[in-house]
């Protein structure tokens, strides 16, 4: 037990001394160029390397990293814990240190360079090489930018989903003022603004296709806008915009962009399959528009 504690204390002291200049771990933002790439330097040391050896190169490490920070080369660094576990199968986990060719991986440094060759030249300046250590250089692959939805975007999506699934599909128009702004101007806005403008446009569709049910296929939010891709399938049993009822079952698809402010819709734009609807209800002769050629 004493040996294990002493060994752990030695390794901690060793890692501290080797990474003394790296411990800040702060990012440096380049202002000189935007074409720099990130490279990771994996630092390995001989097993016999100790605190005394680390002390002799501490000043060199400090001078080197200070220079790299001034040049915008240094990104961050961290040490690897001395304790490690090796998993070799579902039921085999061993607490051991991985050593290859008498060297163990102890820390990592991330730098910026314009090319792999430049990163290699920078690695050659690391003082650990003077004491039998090695540095493995790898290019860091670009990390994709993952956009986290804002609270506003999440709430806007809830509002639009509520509009379709709770109001339109259930014909609860008395709830429209919860989601439609008095300043609304959008699809079919010839009837003025606000709730009544929205309701009259939708009502014309519902009257012609009484069993209509909107099915949301996709929904995306970006800033103050929500994009919805929907479809519906319903029977044309009543006149639609002066078009007599055909009794035929119609399928429609569309993409609608809603703009919201303070949690309510203030504008909307729709791109739908109007030609497809007219073909399905028989207003346009089927042979008038040739079918696309088979591929």
PDB file of C-alpha atoms in Angstrom:
ATOM      1  CA  UNK A   1       0.000   0.000   0.000  1.00  0.00           C
ATOM      2  CA  UNK A   2       2.843   2.393   0.873  1.00  0.00           C
ATOM      3  CA  UNK A   3       4.491   1.614  -2.433  1.00  0.00           C
ATOM      4  CA  UNK A   4       1.294   2.294  -4.345  1.00  0.00           C
ATOM      5  CA  UNK A   5       0.742   5.648  -2.595  1.00  0.00           C
ATOM      6  CA  UNK A   6       4.360   6.640  -3.091  1.00  0.00           C
ATOM      7  CA  UNK A   7       4.196   5.652  -6.754  1.00  0.00           C
ATOM      8  CA  UNK A   8       1.019   7.657  -7.266  1.00  0.00           C
ATOM      9  CA  UNK A   9       2.523  10.713  -5.549  1.00  0.00           C
ATOM     10  CA  UNK A  10       5.620  10.432  -7.725  1.00  0.00           C
ATOM     11  CA  UNK A  11       3.581  10.234 -10.927  1.00  0.00           C
ATOM     12  CA  UNK A  12       1.467  13.234  -9.908  1.00  0.00           C
ATOM     13  CA  UNK A  13       4.627  15.227  -9.226  1.00  0.00           C
ATOM     14  CA  UNK A  14       6.043  14.054 -12.519  1.00  0.00           C
ATOM     15  CA  UNK A  15       2.992  15.076 -14.518  1.00  0.00           C
ATOM     16  CA  UNK A  16       2.837  18.422 -12.777  1.00  0.00           C
ATOM     17  CA  UNK A  17       6.429  19.231 -13.524  1.00  0.00           C
ATOM     18  CA  UNK A  18       6.280  18.109 -17.145  1.00  0.00           C
ATOM     19  CA  UNK A  19       3.076  19.986 -17.860  1.00  0.00           C
ATOM     20  CA  UNK A  20       3.795  23.023 -15.691  1.00  0.00           C
ATOM     21  CA  UNK A  21       3.737  25.377 -18.639  1.00  0.00           C
ATOM     22  CA  UNK A  22       0.619  23.767 -20.090  1.00  0.00           C
ATOM     23  CA  UNK A  23      -1.616  23.714 -17.048  1.00  0.00           C
ATOM     24  CA  UNK A  24      -3.401  26.960 -17.894  1.00  0.00           C
ATOM     25  CA  UNK A  25      -5.191  25.259 -20.766  1.00  0.00           C
ATOM     26  CA  UNK A  26      -6.503  28.508 -22.226  1.00  0.00           C
ATOM     27  CA  UNK A  27      -7.359  28.949 -25.890  1.00  0.00           C
ATOM     28  CA  UNK A  28      -5.574  31.529 -27.993  1.00  0.00           C
ATOM     29  CA  UNK A  29      -7.555  33.011 -30.879  1.00  0.00           C
ATOM     30  CA  UNK A  30      -5.539  33.701 -34.020  1.00  0.00           C
ATOM     31  CA  UNK A  31      -5.837  37.086 -35.650  1.00  0.00           C
ATOM     32  CA  UNK A  32      -3.181  36.706 -38.334  1.00  0.00           C
ATOM     33  CA  UNK A  33      -4.746  33.938 -40.415  1.00  0.00           C
ATOM     34  CA  UNK A  34      -7.891  31.870 -40.737  1.00  0.00           C
ATOM     35  CA  UNK A  35      -6.230  28.967 -42.572  1.00  0.00           C
ATOM     36  CA  UNK A  36      -4.478  27.402 -39.596  1.00  0.00           C
ATOM     37  CA  UNK A  37      -5.275  23.787 -38.685  1.00  0.00           C
ATOM     38  CA  UNK A  38      -5.162  22.144 -35.291  1.00  0.00           C
ATOM     39  CA  UNK A  39      -2.694  19.388 -34.487  1.00  0.00           C
ATOM     40  CA  UNK A  40      -2.444  17.220 -31.403  1.00  0.00           C
ATOM     41  CA  UNK A  41       0.944  16.355 -29.908  1.00  0.00           C
ATOM     42  CA  UNK A  42       0.864  13.132 -27.894  1.00  0.00           C
ATOM     43  CA  UNK A  43       3.760  13.226 -25.445  1.00  0.00           C
ATOM     44  CA  UNK A  44       5.334   9.973 -24.258  1.00  0.00           C
ATOM     45  CA  UNK A  45       8.101   9.611 -21.663  1.00  0.00           C
ATOM     46  CA  UNK A  46      10.347   6.772 -20.523  1.00  0.00           C
ATOM     47  CA  UNK A  47       9.079   4.872 -17.494  1.00  0.00           C
ATOM     48  CA  UNK A  48      12.182   5.851 -15.528  1.00  0.00           C
ATOM     49  CA  UNK A  49      11.561   9.575 -16.118  1.00  0.00           C
ATOM     50  CA  UNK A  50      11.206  11.318 -12.754  1.00  0.00           C
ATOM     51  CA  UNK A  51      10.715  14.667 -11.042  1.00  0.00           C
ATOM     52  CA  UNK A  52      14.436  15.468 -11.206  1.00  0.00           C
ATOM     53  CA  UNK A  53      14.485  15.145 -14.995  1.00  0.00           C
ATOM     54  CA  UNK A  54      11.328  17.205 -15.267  1.00  0.00           C
ATOM     55  CA  UNK A  55      12.853  20.053 -13.265  1.00  0.00           C
ATOM     56  CA  UNK A  56      15.763  20.370 -15.677  1.00  0.00           C
ATOM     57  CA  UNK A  57      13.495  21.152 -18.650  1.00  0.00           C
ATOM     58  CA  UNK A  58      10.831  23.216 -16.888  1.00  0.00           C
ATOM     59  CA  UNK A  59      12.344  26.547 -17.900  1.00  0.00           C
ATOM     60  CA  UNK A  60      12.592  25.442 -21.536  1.00  0.00           C
ATOM     61  CA  UNK A  61       8.946  24.335 -21.583  1.00  0.00           C
ATOM     62  CA  UNK A  62       7.856  27.656 -20.105  1.00  0.00           C
ATOM     63  CA  UNK A  63       9.840  29.700 -22.612  1.00  0.00           C
ATOM     64  CA  UNK A  64       8.585  27.597 -25.536  1.00  0.00           C
ATOM     65  CA  UNK A  65       4.906  27.723 -24.624  1.00  0.00           C
ATOM     66  CA  UNK A  66       5.068  31.438 -23.825  1.00  0.00           C
ATOM     67  CA  UNK A  67       6.462  32.007 -27.307  1.00  0.00           C
ATOM     68  CA  UNK A  68       3.771  29.814 -28.862  1.00  0.00           C
ATOM     69  CA  UNK A  69       1.057  31.730 -27.034  1.00  0.00           C
ATOM     70  CA  UNK A  70       2.405  35.022 -28.369  1.00  0.00           C
ATOM     71  CA  UNK A  71       2.366  33.585 -31.893  1.00  0.00           C
ATOM     72  CA  UNK A  72      -1.146  32.166 -31.574  1.00  0.00           C
ATOM     73  CA  UNK A  73       0.171  28.594 -31.885  1.00  0.00           C
ATOM     74  CA  UNK A  74      -0.811  27.246 -28.471  1.00  0.00           C
ATOM     75  CA  UNK A  75      -4.440  26.115 -28.113  1.00  0.00           C
ATOM     76  CA  UNK A  76      -4.703  23.999 -24.966  1.00  0.00           C
ATOM     77  CA  UNK A  77      -3.130  21.090 -23.098  1.00  0.00           C
ATOM     78  CA  UNK A  78      -3.951  18.481 -20.495  1.00  0.00           C
ATOM     79  CA  UNK A  79      -2.316  15.590 -18.690  1.00  0.00           C
ATOM     80  CA  UNK A  80      -3.514  12.001 -18.684  1.00  0.00           C
ATOM     81  CA  UNK A  81      -4.303  10.543 -15.230  1.00  0.00           C
ATOM     82  CA  UNK A  82      -1.787   8.002 -14.034  1.00  0.00           C
ATOM     83  CA  UNK A  83      -4.458   5.423 -13.250  1.00  0.00           C
ATOM     84  CA  UNK A  84      -5.915   3.626 -16.256  1.00  0.00           C
ATOM     85  CA  UNK A  85      -8.054   0.599 -17.041  1.00  0.00           C
ATOM     86  CA  UNK A  86      -7.701  -1.639 -20.062  1.00  0.00           C
ATOM     87  CA  UNK A  87     -10.848  -3.311 -21.403  1.00  0.00           C
ATOM     88  CA  UNK A  88      -9.985  -6.329 -23.562  1.00  0.00           C
ATOM     89  CA  UNK A  89     -13.322  -8.153 -23.583  1.00  0.00           C
ATOM     90  CA  UNK A  90     -16.813  -7.981 -22.133  1.00  0.00           C
ATOM     91  CA  UNK A  91     -15.696  -9.552 -18.888  1.00  0.00           C
ATOM     92  CA  UNK A  92     -12.052  -8.513 -18.671  1.00  0.00           C
ATOM     93  CA  UNK A  93     -11.034  -5.132 -17.260  1.00  0.00           C
ATOM     94  CA  UNK A  94      -7.511  -4.710 -15.912  1.00  0.00           C
ATOM     95  CA  UNK A  95      -6.159  -1.791 -13.901  1.00  0.00           C
ATOM     96  CA  UNK A  96      -2.789  -1.329 -15.548  1.00  0.00           C
ATOM     97  CA  UNK A  97      -0.579   1.192 -17.247  1.00  0.00           C
ATOM     98  CA  UNK A  98      -0.130   0.872 -21.011  1.00  0.00           C
ATOM     99  CA  UNK A  99       3.557   1.046 -21.920  1.00  0.00           C
ATOM    100  CA  UNK A 100       4.977   0.598 -25.422  1.00  0.00           C
ATOM    101  CA  UNK A 101       8.701   0.415 -26.140  1.00  0.00           C
ATOM    102  CA  UNK A 102       9.389   1.540 -22.586  1.00  0.00           C
ATOM    103  CA  UNK A 103       7.345   4.737 -23.051  1.00  0.00           C
ATOM    104  CA  UNK A 104       4.033   5.755 -21.530  1.00  0.00           C
ATOM    105  CA  UNK A 105       1.598   8.422 -22.731  1.00  0.00           C
ATOM    106  CA  UNK A 106       1.437  11.174 -20.109  1.00  0.00           C
ATOM    107  CA  UNK A 107       0.079  14.359 -21.689  1.00  0.00           C
ATOM    108  CA  UNK A 108      -1.315  16.010 -24.759  1.00  0.00           C
ATOM    109  CA  UNK A 109      -0.796  19.408 -26.360  1.00  0.00           C
ATOM    110  CA  UNK A 110      -2.942  20.976 -29.082  1.00  0.00           C
ATOM    111  CA  UNK A 111      -1.335  23.565 -31.358  1.00  0.00           C
ATOM    112  CA  UNK A 112      -2.135  25.435 -34.561  1.00  0.00           C
ATOM    113  CA  UNK A 113      -0.061  25.226 -37.723  1.00  0.00           C
ATOM    114  CA  UNK A 114      -0.646  25.933 -41.392  1.00  0.00           C
ATOM    115  CA  UNK A 115       0.457  22.456 -42.556  1.00  0.00           C
ATOM    116  CA  UNK A 116       1.516  19.059 -41.237  1.00  0.00           C
ATOM    117  CA  UNK A 117       5.185  19.791 -41.949  1.00  0.00           C
ATOM    118  CA  UNK A 118       4.995  22.960 -39.861  1.00  0.00           C
ATOM    119  CA  UNK A 119       3.422  21.000 -37.004  1.00  0.00           C
ATOM    120  CA  UNK A 120       6.281  18.484 -37.185  1.00  0.00           C
ATOM    121  CA  UNK A 121       8.862  21.275 -37.010  1.00  0.00           C
ATOM    122  CA  UNK A 122       7.111  22.694 -33.941  1.00  0.00           C
ATOM    123  CA  UNK A 123       7.087  19.266 -32.306  1.00  0.00           C
ATOM    124  CA  UNK A 124      10.840  19.004 -32.829  1.00  0.00           C
ATOM    125  CA  UNK A 125      11.297  22.036 -30.565  1.00  0.00           C
ATOM    126  CA  UNK A 126       9.783  20.276 -27.527  1.00  0.00           C
ATOM    127  CA  UNK A 127      12.518  19.816 -24.879  1.00  0.00           C
ATOM    128  CA  UNK A 128      11.190  16.413 -23.866  1.00  0.00           C
ATOM    129  CA  UNK A 129      13.002  14.989 -26.889  1.00  0.00           C
ATOM    130  CA  UNK A 130      16.287  15.749 -25.148  1.00  0.00           C
ATOM    131  CA  UNK A 131      15.391  13.218 -22.440  1.00  0.00           C
ATOM    132  CA  UNK A 132      14.345  10.240 -24.484  1.00  0.00           C
ATOM    133  CA  UNK A 133      10.690  11.177 -24.930  1.00  0.00           C
ATOM    134  CA  UNK A 134       8.717  10.992 -28.154  1.00  0.00           C
ATOM    135  CA  UNK A 135       6.004  13.173 -29.659  1.00  0.00           C
ATOM    136  CA  UNK A 136       3.345  11.774 -31.953  1.00  0.00           C
ATOM    137  CA  UNK A 137       1.721  14.368 -34.224  1.00  0.00           C
ATOM    138  CA  UNK A 138      -1.825  13.970 -35.535  1.00  0.00           C
ATOM    139  CA  UNK A 139      -4.073  16.401 -37.363  1.00  0.00           C
ATOM    140  CA  UNK A 140      -7.261  17.214 -35.504  1.00  0.00           C
ATOM    141  CA  UNK A 141     -10.248  16.723 -37.780  1.00  0.00           C
ATOM    142  CA  UNK A 142     -12.556  19.755 -38.061  1.00  0.00           C
ATOM    143  CA  UNK A 143     -15.384  19.623 -35.545  1.00  0.00           C
ATOM    144  CA  UNK A 144     -18.857  20.194 -37.011  1.00  0.00           C
ATOM    145  CA  UNK A 145     -20.727  23.195 -35.717  1.00  0.00           C
ATOM    146  CA  UNK A 146     -23.771  21.877 -33.913  1.00  0.00           C
ATOM    147  CA  UNK A 147     -26.368  24.546 -33.369  1.00  0.00           C
ATOM    148  CA  UNK A 148     -28.233  24.301 -30.089  1.00  0.00           C
ATOM    149  CA  UNK A 149     -31.848  25.461 -30.393  1.00  0.00           C
ATOM    150  CA  UNK A 150     -32.640  28.577 -28.412  1.00  0.00           C
ATOM    151  CA  UNK A 151     -35.490  28.754 -25.925  1.00  0.00           C
ATOM    152  CA  UNK A 152     -37.354  30.995 -28.382  1.00  0.00           C
ATOM    153  CA  UNK A 153     -36.981  28.469 -31.214  1.00  0.00           C
ATOM    154  CA  UNK A 154     -38.229  25.618 -29.044  1.00  0.00           C
ATOM    155  CA  UNK A 155     -41.242  27.622 -27.928  1.00  0.00           C
ATOM    156  CA  UNK A 156     -42.015  28.696 -31.497  1.00  0.00           C
ATOM    157  CA  UNK A 157     -42.049  25.058 -32.621  1.00  0.00           C
ATOM    158  CA  UNK A 158     -44.443  24.197 -29.788  1.00  0.00           C
ATOM    159  CA  UNK A 159     -46.706  27.037 -30.889  1.00  0.00           C
ATOM    160  CA  UNK A 160     -46.896  25.854 -34.499  1.00  0.00           C
ATOM    161  CA  UNK A 161     -47.440  22.240 -33.478  1.00  0.00           C
ATOM    162  CA  UNK A 162     -50.263  23.381 -31.191  1.00  0.00           C
ATOM    163  CA  UNK A 163     -51.753  25.315 -34.127  1.00  0.00           C
ATOM    164  CA  UNK A 164     -51.993  22.205 -36.316  1.00  0.00           C
ATOM    165  CA  UNK A 165     -52.622  19.397 -33.863  1.00  0.00           C
ATOM    166  CA  UNK A 166     -54.877  21.146 -31.350  1.00  0.00           C
ATOM    167  CA  UNK A 167     -56.593  23.923 -33.299  1.00  0.00           C
ATOM    168  CA  UNK A 168     -56.805  23.099 -37.006  1.00  0.00           C
ATOM    169  CA  UNK A 169     -57.240  19.324 -36.778  1.00  0.00           C
ATOM    170  CA  UNK A 170     -59.828  19.714 -34.007  1.00  0.00           C
ATOM    171  CA  UNK A 171     -61.527  22.761 -35.586  1.00  0.00           C
ATOM    172  CA  UNK A 172     -61.080  24.780 -32.376  1.00  0.00           C
ATOM    173  CA  UNK A 173     -60.924  28.203 -33.991  1.00  0.00           C
ATOM    174  CA  UNK A 174     -61.779  29.903 -30.696  1.00  0.00           C
ATOM    175  CA  UNK A 175     -58.162  29.187 -29.667  1.00  0.00           C
ATOM    176  CA  UNK A 176     -56.591  30.955 -32.646  1.00  0.00           C
ATOM    177  CA  UNK A 177     -55.947  34.147 -30.695  1.00  0.00           C
ATOM    178  CA  UNK A 178     -53.456  32.175 -28.594  1.00  0.00           C
ATOM    179  CA  UNK A 179     -51.136  31.683 -31.552  1.00  0.00           C
ATOM    180  CA  UNK A 180     -52.110  34.271 -34.204  1.00  0.00           C
ATOM    181  CA  UNK A 181     -51.066  37.895 -33.658  1.00  0.00           C
ATOM    182  CA  UNK A 182     -53.472  40.788 -34.299  1.00  0.00           C
ATOM    183  CA  UNK A 183     -50.762  42.014 -36.703  1.00  0.00           C
ATOM    184  CA  UNK A 184     -50.796  38.808 -38.734  1.00  0.00           C
ATOM    185  CA  UNK A 185     -50.533  39.201 -42.509  1.00  0.00           C
ATOM    186  CA  UNK A 186     -49.843  36.108 -44.519  1.00  0.00           C
ATOM    187  CA  UNK A 187     -51.403  33.481 -46.735  1.00  0.00           C
ATOM    188  CA  UNK A 188     -54.558  34.808 -48.368  1.00  0.00           C
ATOM    189  CA  UNK A 189     -54.327  38.108 -46.496  1.00  0.00           C
ATOM    190  CA  UNK A 190     -56.891  39.815 -48.738  1.00  0.00           C
ATOM    191  CA  UNK A 191     -59.283  39.670 -45.798  1.00  0.00           C
ATOM    192  CA  UNK A 192     -57.325  42.091 -43.654  1.00  0.00           C
ATOM    193  CA  UNK A 193     -55.098  41.235 -40.710  1.00  0.00           C
ATOM    194  CA  UNK A 194     -55.112  39.187 -37.557  1.00  0.00           C
ATOM    195  CA  UNK A 195     -57.033  36.103 -36.480  1.00  0.00           C
ATOM    196  CA  UNK A 196     -59.938  36.623 -38.872  1.00  0.00           C
ATOM    197  CA  UNK A 197     -57.628  36.809 -41.879  1.00  0.00           C
ATOM    198  CA  UNK A 198     -55.975  33.523 -40.907  1.00  0.00           C
ATOM    199  CA  UNK A 199     -59.268  31.803 -40.022  1.00  0.00           C
ATOM    200  CA  UNK A 200     -61.093  32.726 -43.239  1.00  0.00           C
ATOM    201  CA  UNK A 201     -58.251  31.355 -45.395  1.00  0.00           C
ATOM    202  CA  UNK A 202     -58.116  28.041 -43.546  1.00  0.00           C
ATOM    203  CA  UNK A 203     -61.899  27.800 -43.249  1.00  0.00           C
ATOM    204  CA  UNK A 204     -62.278  27.776 -47.053  1.00  0.00           C
ATOM    205  CA  UNK A 205     -60.115  24.640 -47.225  1.00  0.00           C
ATOM    206  CA  UNK A 206     -61.862  22.920 -44.304  1.00  0.00           C
ATOM    207  CA  UNK A 207     -65.316  23.639 -45.739  1.00  0.00           C
ATOM    208  CA  UNK A 208     -64.375  22.002 -49.057  1.00  0.00           C
ATOM    209  CA  UNK A 209     -62.573  19.049 -47.441  1.00  0.00           C
ATOM    210  CA  UNK A 210     -64.449  18.464 -44.138  1.00  0.00           C
ATOM    211  CA  UNK A 211     -62.460  15.386 -43.090  1.00  0.00           C
ATOM    212  CA  UNK A 212     -59.103  17.110 -43.584  1.00  0.00           C
ATOM    213  CA  UNK A 213     -56.341  16.298 -41.075  1.00  0.00           C
ATOM    214  CA  UNK A 214     -52.911  17.877 -41.354  1.00  0.00           C
ATOM    215  CA  UNK A 215     -49.952  15.574 -40.782  1.00  0.00           C
ATOM    216  CA  UNK A 216     -46.663  17.291 -39.930  1.00  0.00           C
ATOM    217  CA  UNK A 217     -43.757  15.553 -41.661  1.00  0.00           C
ATOM    218  CA  UNK A 218     -40.928  17.903 -40.710  1.00  0.00           C
ATOM    219  CA  UNK A 219     -40.522  20.979 -38.567  1.00  0.00           C
ATOM    220  CA  UNK A 220     -37.456  23.211 -38.199  1.00  0.00           C
ATOM    221  CA  UNK A 221     -36.888  26.480 -36.382  1.00  0.00           C
ATOM    222  CA  UNK A 222     -34.358  29.184 -37.196  1.00  0.00           C
ATOM    223  CA  UNK A 223     -34.501  32.430 -35.268  1.00  0.00           C
ATOM    224  CA  UNK A 224     -38.009  33.863 -35.445  1.00  0.00           C
ATOM    225  CA  UNK A 225     -39.141  31.475 -38.211  1.00  0.00           C
ATOM    226  CA  UNK A 226     -40.545  27.939 -38.159  1.00  0.00           C
ATOM    227  CA  UNK A 227     -40.582  25.810 -41.326  1.00  0.00           C
ATOM    228  CA  UNK A 228     -43.200  23.076 -41.605  1.00  0.00           C
ATOM    229  CA  UNK A 229     -43.579  20.378 -44.256  1.00  0.00           C
ATOM    230  CA  UNK A 230     -47.016  18.807 -44.108  1.00  0.00           C
ATOM    231  CA  UNK A 231     -49.427  16.598 -46.030  1.00  0.00           C
ATOM    232  CA  UNK A 232     -53.145  15.889 -45.887  1.00  0.00           C
ATOM    233  CA  UNK A 233     -55.562  13.483 -47.527  1.00  0.00           C
ATOM    234  CA  UNK A 234     -59.298  14.315 -47.662  1.00  0.00           C
ATOM    235  CA  UNK A 235     -62.443  14.003 -49.764  1.00  0.00           C
ATOM    236  CA  UNK A 236     -63.561  16.971 -51.893  1.00  0.00           C
ATOM    237  CA  UNK A 237     -67.252  16.954 -50.878  1.00  0.00           C
ATOM    238  CA  UNK A 238     -68.044  20.675 -50.953  1.00  0.00           C
ATOM    239  CA  UNK A 239     -67.274  23.536 -53.388  1.00  0.00           C
ATOM    240  CA  UNK A 240     -63.731  24.886 -53.206  1.00  0.00           C
ATOM    241  CA  UNK A 241     -63.087  28.429 -54.431  1.00  0.00           C
ATOM    242  CA  UNK A 242     -66.068  28.200 -56.830  1.00  0.00           C
ATOM    243  CA  UNK A 243     -64.990  24.737 -57.983  1.00  0.00           C
ATOM    244  CA  UNK A 244     -67.873  22.257 -57.620  1.00  0.00           C
ATOM    245  CA  UNK A 245     -67.401  19.272 -55.339  1.00  0.00           C
ATOM    246  CA  UNK A 246     -65.842  16.343 -57.175  1.00  0.00           C
ATOM    247  CA  UNK A 247     -66.270  13.698 -54.480  1.00  0.00           C
ATOM    248  CA  UNK A 248     -62.704  12.613 -55.142  1.00  0.00           C
ATOM    249  CA  UNK A 249     -60.077  11.983 -52.494  1.00  0.00           C
ATOM    250  CA  UNK A 250     -57.282  14.518 -52.733  1.00  0.00           C
ATOM    251  CA  UNK A 251     -53.762  14.561 -51.338  1.00  0.00           C
ATOM    252  CA  UNK A 252     -51.912  17.822 -50.876  1.00  0.00           C
ATOM    253  CA  UNK A 253     -48.357  18.585 -49.767  1.00  0.00           C
ATOM    254  CA  UNK A 254     -46.826  21.924 -48.865  1.00  0.00           C
ATOM    255  CA  UNK A 255     -44.024  23.744 -47.118  1.00  0.00           C
ATOM    256  CA  UNK A 256     -45.027  26.694 -44.942  1.00  0.00           C
ATOM    257  CA  UNK A 257     -42.753  29.247 -43.314  1.00  0.00           C
ATOM    258  CA  UNK A 258     -44.158  30.988 -40.238  1.00  0.00           C
ATOM    259  CA  UNK A 259     -42.693  34.115 -38.676  1.00  0.00           C
ATOM    260  CA  UNK A 260     -43.380  34.664 -34.988  1.00  0.00           C
ATOM    261  CA  UNK A 261     -43.019  37.540 -32.590  1.00  0.00           C
ATOM    262  CA  UNK A 262     -43.623  37.309 -28.849  1.00  0.00           C
ATOM    263  CA  UNK A 263     -44.894  33.759 -29.269  1.00  0.00           C
ATOM    264  CA  UNK A 264     -47.491  34.496 -31.970  1.00  0.00           C
ATOM    265  CA  UNK A 265     -47.550  34.194 -35.765  1.00  0.00           C
ATOM    266  CA  UNK A 266     -47.206  37.523 -37.556  1.00  0.00           C
ATOM    267  CA  UNK A 267     -46.619  36.279 -41.110  1.00  0.00           C
ATOM    268  CA  UNK A 268     -46.653  33.135 -43.235  1.00  0.00           C
ATOM    269  CA  UNK A 269     -45.603  31.987 -46.703  1.00  0.00           C
ATOM    270  CA  UNK A 270     -46.677  28.725 -48.352  1.00  0.00           C
ATOM    271  CA  UNK A 271     -45.450  26.718 -51.333  1.00  0.00           C
ATOM    272  CA  UNK A 272     -48.046  24.052 -52.096  1.00  0.00           C
ATOM    273  CA  UNK A 273     -48.960  21.619 -54.872  1.00  0.00           C
ATOM    274  CA  UNK A 274     -51.832  23.617 -56.376  1.00  0.00           C
ATOM    275  CA  UNK A 275     -51.496  22.004 -59.792  1.00  0.00           C
ATOM    276  CA  UNK A 276     -51.618  18.557 -58.227  1.00  0.00           C
ATOM    277  CA  UNK A 277     -54.837  19.392 -56.377  1.00  0.00           C
ATOM    278  CA  UNK A 278     -56.506  20.688 -59.560  1.00  0.00           C
ATOM    279  CA  UNK A 279     -55.502  17.528 -61.425  1.00  0.00           C
ATOM    280  CA  UNK A 280     -56.885  15.297 -58.672  1.00  0.00           C
ATOM    281  CA  UNK A 281     -60.290  16.988 -58.526  1.00  0.00           C
ATOM    282  CA  UNK A 282     -60.549  16.770 -62.318  1.00  0.00           C
ATOM    283  CA  UNK A 283     -60.430  20.466 -63.171  1.00  0.00           C
ATOM    284  CA  UNK A 284     -57.429  19.864 -65.463  1.00  0.00           C
ATOM    285  CA  UNK A 285     -57.679  16.983 -67.959  1.00  0.00           C
ATOM    286  CA  UNK A 286     -55.158  14.260 -67.060  1.00  0.00           C
ATOM    287  CA  UNK A 287     -53.702  14.142 -70.598  1.00  0.00           C
ATOM    288  CA  UNK A 288     -53.040  17.871 -70.698  1.00  0.00           C
ATOM    289  CA  UNK A 289     -49.813  17.471 -68.742  1.00  0.00           C
ATOM    290  CA  UNK A 290     -47.635  14.547 -69.941  1.00  0.00           C
ATOM    291  CA  UNK A 291     -46.320  12.172 -67.319  1.00  0.00           C
ATOM    292  CA  UNK A 292     -42.577  12.305 -66.659  1.00  0.00           C
ATOM    293  CA  UNK A 293     -40.557   9.722 -68.606  1.00  0.00           C
ATOM    294  CA  UNK A 294     -39.581   6.519 -66.866  1.00  0.00           C
ATOM    295  CA  UNK A 295     -35.988   6.473 -65.720  1.00  0.00           C
TER     296      UNK A 295
END
